[in-house]
PDB file of C-alpha atoms in Angstrom:
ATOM      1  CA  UNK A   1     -45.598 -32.861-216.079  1.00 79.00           C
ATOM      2  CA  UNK A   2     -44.791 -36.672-216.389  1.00 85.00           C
ATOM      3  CA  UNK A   3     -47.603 -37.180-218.814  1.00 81.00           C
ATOM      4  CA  UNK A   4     -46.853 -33.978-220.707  1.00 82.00           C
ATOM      5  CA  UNK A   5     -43.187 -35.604-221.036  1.00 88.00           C
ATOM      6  CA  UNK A   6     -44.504 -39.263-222.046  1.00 86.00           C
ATOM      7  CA  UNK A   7     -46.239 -38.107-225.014  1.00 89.00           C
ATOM      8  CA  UNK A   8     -43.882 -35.581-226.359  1.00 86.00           C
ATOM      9  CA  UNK A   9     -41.522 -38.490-226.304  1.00 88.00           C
ATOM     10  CA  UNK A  10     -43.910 -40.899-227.420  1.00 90.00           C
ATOM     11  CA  UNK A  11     -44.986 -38.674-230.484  1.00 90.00           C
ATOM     12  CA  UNK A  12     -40.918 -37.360-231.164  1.00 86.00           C
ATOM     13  CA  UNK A  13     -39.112 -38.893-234.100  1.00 83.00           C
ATOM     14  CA  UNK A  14     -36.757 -40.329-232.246  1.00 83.00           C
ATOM     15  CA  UNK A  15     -39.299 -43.073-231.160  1.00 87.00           C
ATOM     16  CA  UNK A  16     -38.691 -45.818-233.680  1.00 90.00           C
ATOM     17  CA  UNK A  17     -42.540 -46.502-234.950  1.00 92.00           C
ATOM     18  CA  UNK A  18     -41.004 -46.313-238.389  1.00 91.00           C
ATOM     19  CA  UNK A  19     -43.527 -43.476-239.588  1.00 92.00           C
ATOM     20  CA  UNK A  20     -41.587 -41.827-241.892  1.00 92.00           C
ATOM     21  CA  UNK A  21     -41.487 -44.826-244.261  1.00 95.00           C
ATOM     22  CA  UNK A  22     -45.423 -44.193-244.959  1.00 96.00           C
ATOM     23  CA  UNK A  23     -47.122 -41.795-246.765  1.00 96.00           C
ATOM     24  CA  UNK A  24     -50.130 -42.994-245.934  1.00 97.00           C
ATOM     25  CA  UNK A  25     -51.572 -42.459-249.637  1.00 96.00           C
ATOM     26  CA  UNK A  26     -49.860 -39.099-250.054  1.00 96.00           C
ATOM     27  CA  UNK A  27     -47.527 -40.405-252.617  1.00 96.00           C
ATOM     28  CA  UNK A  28     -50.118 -41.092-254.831  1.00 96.00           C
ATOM     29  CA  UNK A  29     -52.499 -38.483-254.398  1.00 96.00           C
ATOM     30  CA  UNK A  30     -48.861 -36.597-255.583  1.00 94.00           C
ATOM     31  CA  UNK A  31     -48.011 -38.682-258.861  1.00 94.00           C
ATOM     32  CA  UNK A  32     -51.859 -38.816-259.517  1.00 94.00           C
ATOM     33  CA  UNK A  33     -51.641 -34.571-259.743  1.00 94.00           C
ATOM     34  CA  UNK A  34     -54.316 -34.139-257.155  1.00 95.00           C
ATOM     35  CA  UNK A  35     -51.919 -32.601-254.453  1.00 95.00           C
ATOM     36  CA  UNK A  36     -50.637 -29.455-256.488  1.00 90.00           C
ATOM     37  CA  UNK A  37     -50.218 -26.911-254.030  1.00 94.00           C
ATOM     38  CA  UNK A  38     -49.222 -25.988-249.738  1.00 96.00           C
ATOM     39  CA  UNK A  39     -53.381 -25.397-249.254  1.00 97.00           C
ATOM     40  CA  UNK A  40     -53.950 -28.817-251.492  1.00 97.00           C
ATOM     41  CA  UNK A  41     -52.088 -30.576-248.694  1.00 97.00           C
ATOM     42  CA  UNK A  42     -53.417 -28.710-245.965  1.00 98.00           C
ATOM     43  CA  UNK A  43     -57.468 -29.511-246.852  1.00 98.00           C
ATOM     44  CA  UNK A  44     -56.416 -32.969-247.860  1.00 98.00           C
ATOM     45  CA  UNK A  45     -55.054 -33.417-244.183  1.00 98.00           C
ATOM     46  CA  UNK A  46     -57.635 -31.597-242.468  1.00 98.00           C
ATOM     47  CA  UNK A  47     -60.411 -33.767-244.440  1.00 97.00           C
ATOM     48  CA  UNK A  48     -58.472 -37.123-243.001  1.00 98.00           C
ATOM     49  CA  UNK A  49     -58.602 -35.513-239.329  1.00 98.00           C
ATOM     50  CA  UNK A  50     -61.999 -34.758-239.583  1.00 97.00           C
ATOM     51  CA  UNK A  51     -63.977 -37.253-241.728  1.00 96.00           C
ATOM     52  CA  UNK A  52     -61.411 -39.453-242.654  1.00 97.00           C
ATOM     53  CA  UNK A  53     -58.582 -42.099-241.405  1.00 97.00           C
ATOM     54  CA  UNK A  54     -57.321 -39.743-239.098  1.00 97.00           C
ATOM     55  CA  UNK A  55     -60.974 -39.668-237.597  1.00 98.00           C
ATOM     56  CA  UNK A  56     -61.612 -43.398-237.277  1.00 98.00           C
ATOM     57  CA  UNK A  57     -57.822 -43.427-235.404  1.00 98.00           C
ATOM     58  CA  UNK A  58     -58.578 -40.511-232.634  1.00 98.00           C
ATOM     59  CA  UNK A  59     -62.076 -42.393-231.736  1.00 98.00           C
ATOM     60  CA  UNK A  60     -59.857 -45.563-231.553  1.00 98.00           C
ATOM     61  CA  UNK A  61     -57.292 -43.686-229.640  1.00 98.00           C
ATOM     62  CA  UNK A  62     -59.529 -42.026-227.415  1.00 98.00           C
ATOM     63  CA  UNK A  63     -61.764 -45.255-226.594  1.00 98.00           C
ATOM     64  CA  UNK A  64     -58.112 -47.089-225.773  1.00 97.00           C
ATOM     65  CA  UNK A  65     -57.347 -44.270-223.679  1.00 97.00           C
ATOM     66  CA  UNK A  66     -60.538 -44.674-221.942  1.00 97.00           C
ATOM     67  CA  UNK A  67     -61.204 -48.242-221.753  1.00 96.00           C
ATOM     68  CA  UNK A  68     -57.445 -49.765-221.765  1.00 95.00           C
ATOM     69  CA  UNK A  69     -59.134 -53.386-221.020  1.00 94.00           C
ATOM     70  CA  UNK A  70     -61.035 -53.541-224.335  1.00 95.00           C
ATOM     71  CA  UNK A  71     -57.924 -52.769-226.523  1.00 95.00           C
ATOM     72  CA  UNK A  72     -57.998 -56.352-227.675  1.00 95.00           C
ATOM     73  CA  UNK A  73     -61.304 -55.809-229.031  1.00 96.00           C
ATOM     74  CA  UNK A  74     -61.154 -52.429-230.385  1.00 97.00           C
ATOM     75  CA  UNK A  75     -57.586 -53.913-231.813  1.00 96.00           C
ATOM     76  CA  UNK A  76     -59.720 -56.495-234.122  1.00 96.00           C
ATOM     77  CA  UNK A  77     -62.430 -53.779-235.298  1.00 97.00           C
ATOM     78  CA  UNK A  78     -59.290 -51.223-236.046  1.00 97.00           C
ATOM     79  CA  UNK A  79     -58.084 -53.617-238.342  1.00 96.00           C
ATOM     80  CA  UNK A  80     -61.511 -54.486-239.745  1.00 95.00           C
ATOM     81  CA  UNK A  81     -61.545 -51.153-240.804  1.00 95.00           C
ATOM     82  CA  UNK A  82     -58.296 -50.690-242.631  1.00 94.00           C
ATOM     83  CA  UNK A  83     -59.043 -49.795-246.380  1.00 92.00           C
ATOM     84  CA  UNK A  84     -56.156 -51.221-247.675  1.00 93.00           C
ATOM     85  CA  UNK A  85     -53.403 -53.872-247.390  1.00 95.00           C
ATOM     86  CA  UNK A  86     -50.913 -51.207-247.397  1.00 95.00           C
ATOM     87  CA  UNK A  87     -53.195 -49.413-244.506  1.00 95.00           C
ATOM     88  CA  UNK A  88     -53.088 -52.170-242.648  1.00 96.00           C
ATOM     89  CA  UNK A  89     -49.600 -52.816-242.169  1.00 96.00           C
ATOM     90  CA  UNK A  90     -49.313 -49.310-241.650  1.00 96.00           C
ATOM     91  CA  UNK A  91     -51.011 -49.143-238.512  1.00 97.00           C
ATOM     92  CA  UNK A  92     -49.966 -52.946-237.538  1.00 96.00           C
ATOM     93  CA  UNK A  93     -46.443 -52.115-238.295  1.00 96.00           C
ATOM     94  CA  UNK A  94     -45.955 -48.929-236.358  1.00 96.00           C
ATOM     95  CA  UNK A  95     -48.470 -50.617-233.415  1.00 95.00           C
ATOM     96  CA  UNK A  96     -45.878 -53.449-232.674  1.00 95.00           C
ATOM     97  CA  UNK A  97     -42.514 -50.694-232.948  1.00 94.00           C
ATOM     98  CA  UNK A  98     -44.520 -48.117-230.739  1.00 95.00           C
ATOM     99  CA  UNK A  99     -45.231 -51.280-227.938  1.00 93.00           C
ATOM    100  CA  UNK A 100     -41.737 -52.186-228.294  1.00 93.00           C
ATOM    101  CA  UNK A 101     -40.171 -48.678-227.935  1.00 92.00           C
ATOM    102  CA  UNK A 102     -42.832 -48.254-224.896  1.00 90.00           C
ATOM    103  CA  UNK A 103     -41.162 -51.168-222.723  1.00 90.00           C
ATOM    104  CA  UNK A 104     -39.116 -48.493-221.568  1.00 88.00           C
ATOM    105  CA  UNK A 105     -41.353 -46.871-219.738  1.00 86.00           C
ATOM    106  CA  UNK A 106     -43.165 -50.600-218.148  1.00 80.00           C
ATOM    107  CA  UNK A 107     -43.956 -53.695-219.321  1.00 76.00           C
ATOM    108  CA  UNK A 108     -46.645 -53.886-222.275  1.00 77.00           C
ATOM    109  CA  UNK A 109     -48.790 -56.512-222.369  1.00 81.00           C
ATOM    110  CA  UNK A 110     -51.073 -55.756-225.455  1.00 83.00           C
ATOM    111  CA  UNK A 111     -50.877 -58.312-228.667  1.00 75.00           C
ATOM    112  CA  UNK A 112     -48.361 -57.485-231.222  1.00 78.00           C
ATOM    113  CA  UNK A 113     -50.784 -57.108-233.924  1.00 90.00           C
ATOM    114  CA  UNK A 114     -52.457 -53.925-232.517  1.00 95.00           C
ATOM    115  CA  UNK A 115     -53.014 -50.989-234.509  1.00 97.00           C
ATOM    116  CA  UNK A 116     -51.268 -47.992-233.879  1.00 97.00           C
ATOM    117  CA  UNK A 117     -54.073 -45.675-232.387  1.00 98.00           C
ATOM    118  CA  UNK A 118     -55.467 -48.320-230.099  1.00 98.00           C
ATOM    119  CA  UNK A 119     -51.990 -49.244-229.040  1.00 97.00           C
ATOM    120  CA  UNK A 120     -50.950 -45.762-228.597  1.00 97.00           C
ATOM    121  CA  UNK A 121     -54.318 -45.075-226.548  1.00 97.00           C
ATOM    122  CA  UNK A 122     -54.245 -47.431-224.397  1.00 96.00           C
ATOM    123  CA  UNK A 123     -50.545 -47.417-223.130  1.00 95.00           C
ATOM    124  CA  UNK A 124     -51.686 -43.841-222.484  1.00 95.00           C
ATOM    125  CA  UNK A 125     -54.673 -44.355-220.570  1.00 94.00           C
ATOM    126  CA  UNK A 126     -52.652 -47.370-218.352  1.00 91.00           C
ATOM    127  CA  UNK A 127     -50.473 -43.987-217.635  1.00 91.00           C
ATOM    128  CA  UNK A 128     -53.117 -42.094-216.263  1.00 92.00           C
ATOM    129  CA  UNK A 129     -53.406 -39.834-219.473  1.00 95.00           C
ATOM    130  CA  UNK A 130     -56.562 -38.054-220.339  1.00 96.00           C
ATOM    131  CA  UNK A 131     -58.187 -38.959-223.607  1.00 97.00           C
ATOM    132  CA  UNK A 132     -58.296 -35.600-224.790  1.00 96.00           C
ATOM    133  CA  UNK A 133     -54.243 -35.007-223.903  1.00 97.00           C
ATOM    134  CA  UNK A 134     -53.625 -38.619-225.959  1.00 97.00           C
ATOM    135  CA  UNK A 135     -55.550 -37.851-228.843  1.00 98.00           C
ATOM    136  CA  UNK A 136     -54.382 -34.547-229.520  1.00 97.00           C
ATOM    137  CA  UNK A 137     -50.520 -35.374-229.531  1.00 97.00           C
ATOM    138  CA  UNK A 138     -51.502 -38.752-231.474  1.00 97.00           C
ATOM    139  CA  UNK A 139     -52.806 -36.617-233.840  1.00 98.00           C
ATOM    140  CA  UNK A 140     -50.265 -34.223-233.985  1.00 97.00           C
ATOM    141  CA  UNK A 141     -47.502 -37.043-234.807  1.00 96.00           C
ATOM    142  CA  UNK A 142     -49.736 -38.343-237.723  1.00 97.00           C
ATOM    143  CA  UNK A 143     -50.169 -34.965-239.602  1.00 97.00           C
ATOM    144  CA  UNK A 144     -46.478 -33.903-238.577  1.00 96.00           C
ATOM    145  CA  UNK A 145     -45.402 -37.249-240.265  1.00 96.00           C
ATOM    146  CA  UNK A 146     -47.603 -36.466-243.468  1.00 97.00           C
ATOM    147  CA  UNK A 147     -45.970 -32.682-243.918  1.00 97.00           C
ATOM    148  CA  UNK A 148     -42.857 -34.933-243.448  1.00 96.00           C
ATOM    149  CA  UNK A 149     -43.899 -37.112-246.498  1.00 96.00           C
ATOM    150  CA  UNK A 150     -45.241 -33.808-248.417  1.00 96.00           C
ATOM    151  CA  UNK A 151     -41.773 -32.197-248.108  1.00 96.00           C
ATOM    152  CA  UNK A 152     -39.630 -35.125-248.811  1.00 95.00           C
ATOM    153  CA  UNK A 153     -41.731 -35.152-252.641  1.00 95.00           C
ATOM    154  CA  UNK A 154     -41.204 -31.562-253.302  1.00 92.00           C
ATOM    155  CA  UNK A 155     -44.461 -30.222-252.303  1.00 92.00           C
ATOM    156  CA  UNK A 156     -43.171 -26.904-250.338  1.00 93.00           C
ATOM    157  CA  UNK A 157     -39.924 -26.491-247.821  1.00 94.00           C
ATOM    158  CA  UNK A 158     -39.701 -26.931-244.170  1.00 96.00           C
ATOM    159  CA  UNK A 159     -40.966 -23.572-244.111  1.00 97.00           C
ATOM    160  CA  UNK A 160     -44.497 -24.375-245.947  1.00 96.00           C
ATOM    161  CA  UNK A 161     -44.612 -27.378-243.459  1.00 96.00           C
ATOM    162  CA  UNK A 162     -44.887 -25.302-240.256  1.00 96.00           C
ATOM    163  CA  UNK A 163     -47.395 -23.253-241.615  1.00 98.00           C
ATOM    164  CA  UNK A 164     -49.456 -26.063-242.689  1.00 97.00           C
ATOM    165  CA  UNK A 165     -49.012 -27.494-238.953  1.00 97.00           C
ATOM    166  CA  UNK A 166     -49.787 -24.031-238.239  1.00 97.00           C
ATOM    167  CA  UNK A 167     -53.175 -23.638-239.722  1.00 97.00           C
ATOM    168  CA  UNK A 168     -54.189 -27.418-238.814  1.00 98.00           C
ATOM    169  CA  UNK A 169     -53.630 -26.578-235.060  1.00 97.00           C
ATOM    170  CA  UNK A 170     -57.250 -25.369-234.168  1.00 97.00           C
ATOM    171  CA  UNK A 171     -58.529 -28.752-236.354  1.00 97.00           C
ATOM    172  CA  UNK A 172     -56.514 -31.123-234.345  1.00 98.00           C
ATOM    173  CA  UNK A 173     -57.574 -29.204-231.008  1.00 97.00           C
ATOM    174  CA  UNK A 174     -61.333 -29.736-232.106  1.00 97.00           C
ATOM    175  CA  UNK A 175     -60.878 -33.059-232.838  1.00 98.00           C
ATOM    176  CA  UNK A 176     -59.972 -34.074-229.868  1.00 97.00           C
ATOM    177  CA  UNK A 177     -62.158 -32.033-227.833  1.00 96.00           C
ATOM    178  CA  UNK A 178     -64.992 -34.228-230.237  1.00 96.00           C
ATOM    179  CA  UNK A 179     -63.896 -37.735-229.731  1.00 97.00           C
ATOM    180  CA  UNK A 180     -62.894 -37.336-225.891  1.00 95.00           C
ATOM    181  CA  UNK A 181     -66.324 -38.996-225.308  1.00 95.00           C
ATOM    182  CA  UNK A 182     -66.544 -40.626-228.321  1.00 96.00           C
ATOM    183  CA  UNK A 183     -67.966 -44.080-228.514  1.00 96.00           C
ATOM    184  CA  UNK A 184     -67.682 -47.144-231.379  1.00 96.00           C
ATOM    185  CA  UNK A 185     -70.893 -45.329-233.510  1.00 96.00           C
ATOM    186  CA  UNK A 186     -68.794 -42.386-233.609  1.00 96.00           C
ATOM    187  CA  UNK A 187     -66.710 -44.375-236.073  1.00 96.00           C
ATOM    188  CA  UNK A 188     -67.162 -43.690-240.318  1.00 94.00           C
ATOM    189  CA  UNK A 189     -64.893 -42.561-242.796  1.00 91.00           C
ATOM    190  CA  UNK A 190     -66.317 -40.655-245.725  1.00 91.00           C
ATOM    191  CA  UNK A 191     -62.502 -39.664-247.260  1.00 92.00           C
ATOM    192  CA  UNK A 192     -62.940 -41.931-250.292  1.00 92.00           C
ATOM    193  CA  UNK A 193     -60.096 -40.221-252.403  1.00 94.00           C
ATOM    194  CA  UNK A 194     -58.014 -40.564-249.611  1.00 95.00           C
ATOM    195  CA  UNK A 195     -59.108 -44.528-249.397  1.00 94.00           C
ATOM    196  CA  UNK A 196     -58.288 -44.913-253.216  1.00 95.00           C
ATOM    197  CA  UNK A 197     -55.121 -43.810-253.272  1.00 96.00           C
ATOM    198  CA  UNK A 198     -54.048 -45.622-250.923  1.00 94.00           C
ATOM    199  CA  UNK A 199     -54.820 -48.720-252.916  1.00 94.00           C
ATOM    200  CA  UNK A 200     -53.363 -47.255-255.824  1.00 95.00           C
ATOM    201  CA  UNK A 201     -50.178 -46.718-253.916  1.00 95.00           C
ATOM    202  CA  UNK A 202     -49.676 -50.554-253.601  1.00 93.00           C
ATOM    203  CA  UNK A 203     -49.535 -50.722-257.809  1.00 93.00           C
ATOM    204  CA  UNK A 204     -46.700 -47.646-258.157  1.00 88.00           C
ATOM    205  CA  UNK A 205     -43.131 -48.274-259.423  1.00 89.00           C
ATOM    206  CA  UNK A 206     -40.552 -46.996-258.530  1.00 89.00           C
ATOM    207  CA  UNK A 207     -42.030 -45.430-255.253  1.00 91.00           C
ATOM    208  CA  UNK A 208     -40.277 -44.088-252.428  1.00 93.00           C
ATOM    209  CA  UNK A 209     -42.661 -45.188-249.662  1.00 94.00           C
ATOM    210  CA  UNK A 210     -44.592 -48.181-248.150  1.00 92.00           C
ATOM    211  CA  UNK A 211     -47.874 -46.990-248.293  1.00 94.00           C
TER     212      UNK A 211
END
């Protein structure tokens, strides 16, 4: 029950990571016209779970979870990885506020640049939690956050977010079954639209989010 409890908590918007000031690329995949409808958004997010970003940050997750001593390594090839600047401080950003906020629970001893996923993972394996548990409510909180960031541009109502959560349920579940043995060649992202609007995001004005 106490691990159910941590990651509910660590995953809840109440935990200051500062997630909902990213989009993560959604904003521009929006003013570019590519996101026109509730099913656009929901194969956009399950492509990122499955072969994109939101890949590459479960395998990091779940090898943090795993291996909690190598998170300064897997830290350095996380941010290799980032195909952005915007990206990058994403993940750094929301890292340091979700080590912070996790003091609460223990004292954290990881660096302050770690990305989110292999921070996230490997607070949770330190706390006993299997990979597969971590993973699935890590991603969870990233497409929650995303249907967050589709609703706040108009895309559908609170409504058409649930049912996108909804139908991305059995993905996320998959997923995680996948990378709970996962290893480092596991890793590749083959999202590429995903990628480019994310670097197109850091060019928009006026724009309501950070990445």
């Amino acid at each position: 029950m106490t691990a159910l409890l941590r990651l509910i908590n660590w995953t809840s918007p109440s935990l200051p990571t500062g997630a909902f000031s990213y989009s993560h690329g959604l904003e521009a995949a929006f003013a570019e016209g590519l996101l026109a409808s509730q099913q656009d958004v929901a194969d956009w997010l399950e492509a990122l779970v499955t072969q994109g970003s939101g890949w590459n940050d479960a395998v990091f997750c779940s090898l943090a979870c795993r291996t909690p001593d190598d998170a300064p390594a897997l830290a350095d090839l996380c941010s290799a990885l980032a195909s952005s600047k915007e990206r990058y401080e994403e993940t750094v950003h929301q890292g340091l506020a979700f080590l912070r906020a996790a003091e609460a629970w223990g004292e954290v001893t990881l660096a302050t640049e770690t990305p989110f996923p292999v921070a996230f993972g490997a607070v949770s394996g330190r706390e006993g939690i299997s990979a597969k548990e971590c993973v699935a409510a890590y991603l969870n909180g990233f497409v929650s956050n995303l249907i967050q960031v589709a609703i706040r541009l108009g895309a559908f109502g609170q409504q058409g977010g649930v049912e996108v959560l909804a139908s991305l349920e059995p993905i996320l579940g998959e997923t995680a079954e996948r990378v709970a043995t996962a290893m480092e060649d596991d890793l590749g992202s083959a999202a590429l639209m995903s990628d480019l609007m994310a670097m197109r995001h850091e060019h928009m004005s006026p724009r309501i989010f950070l990445s």
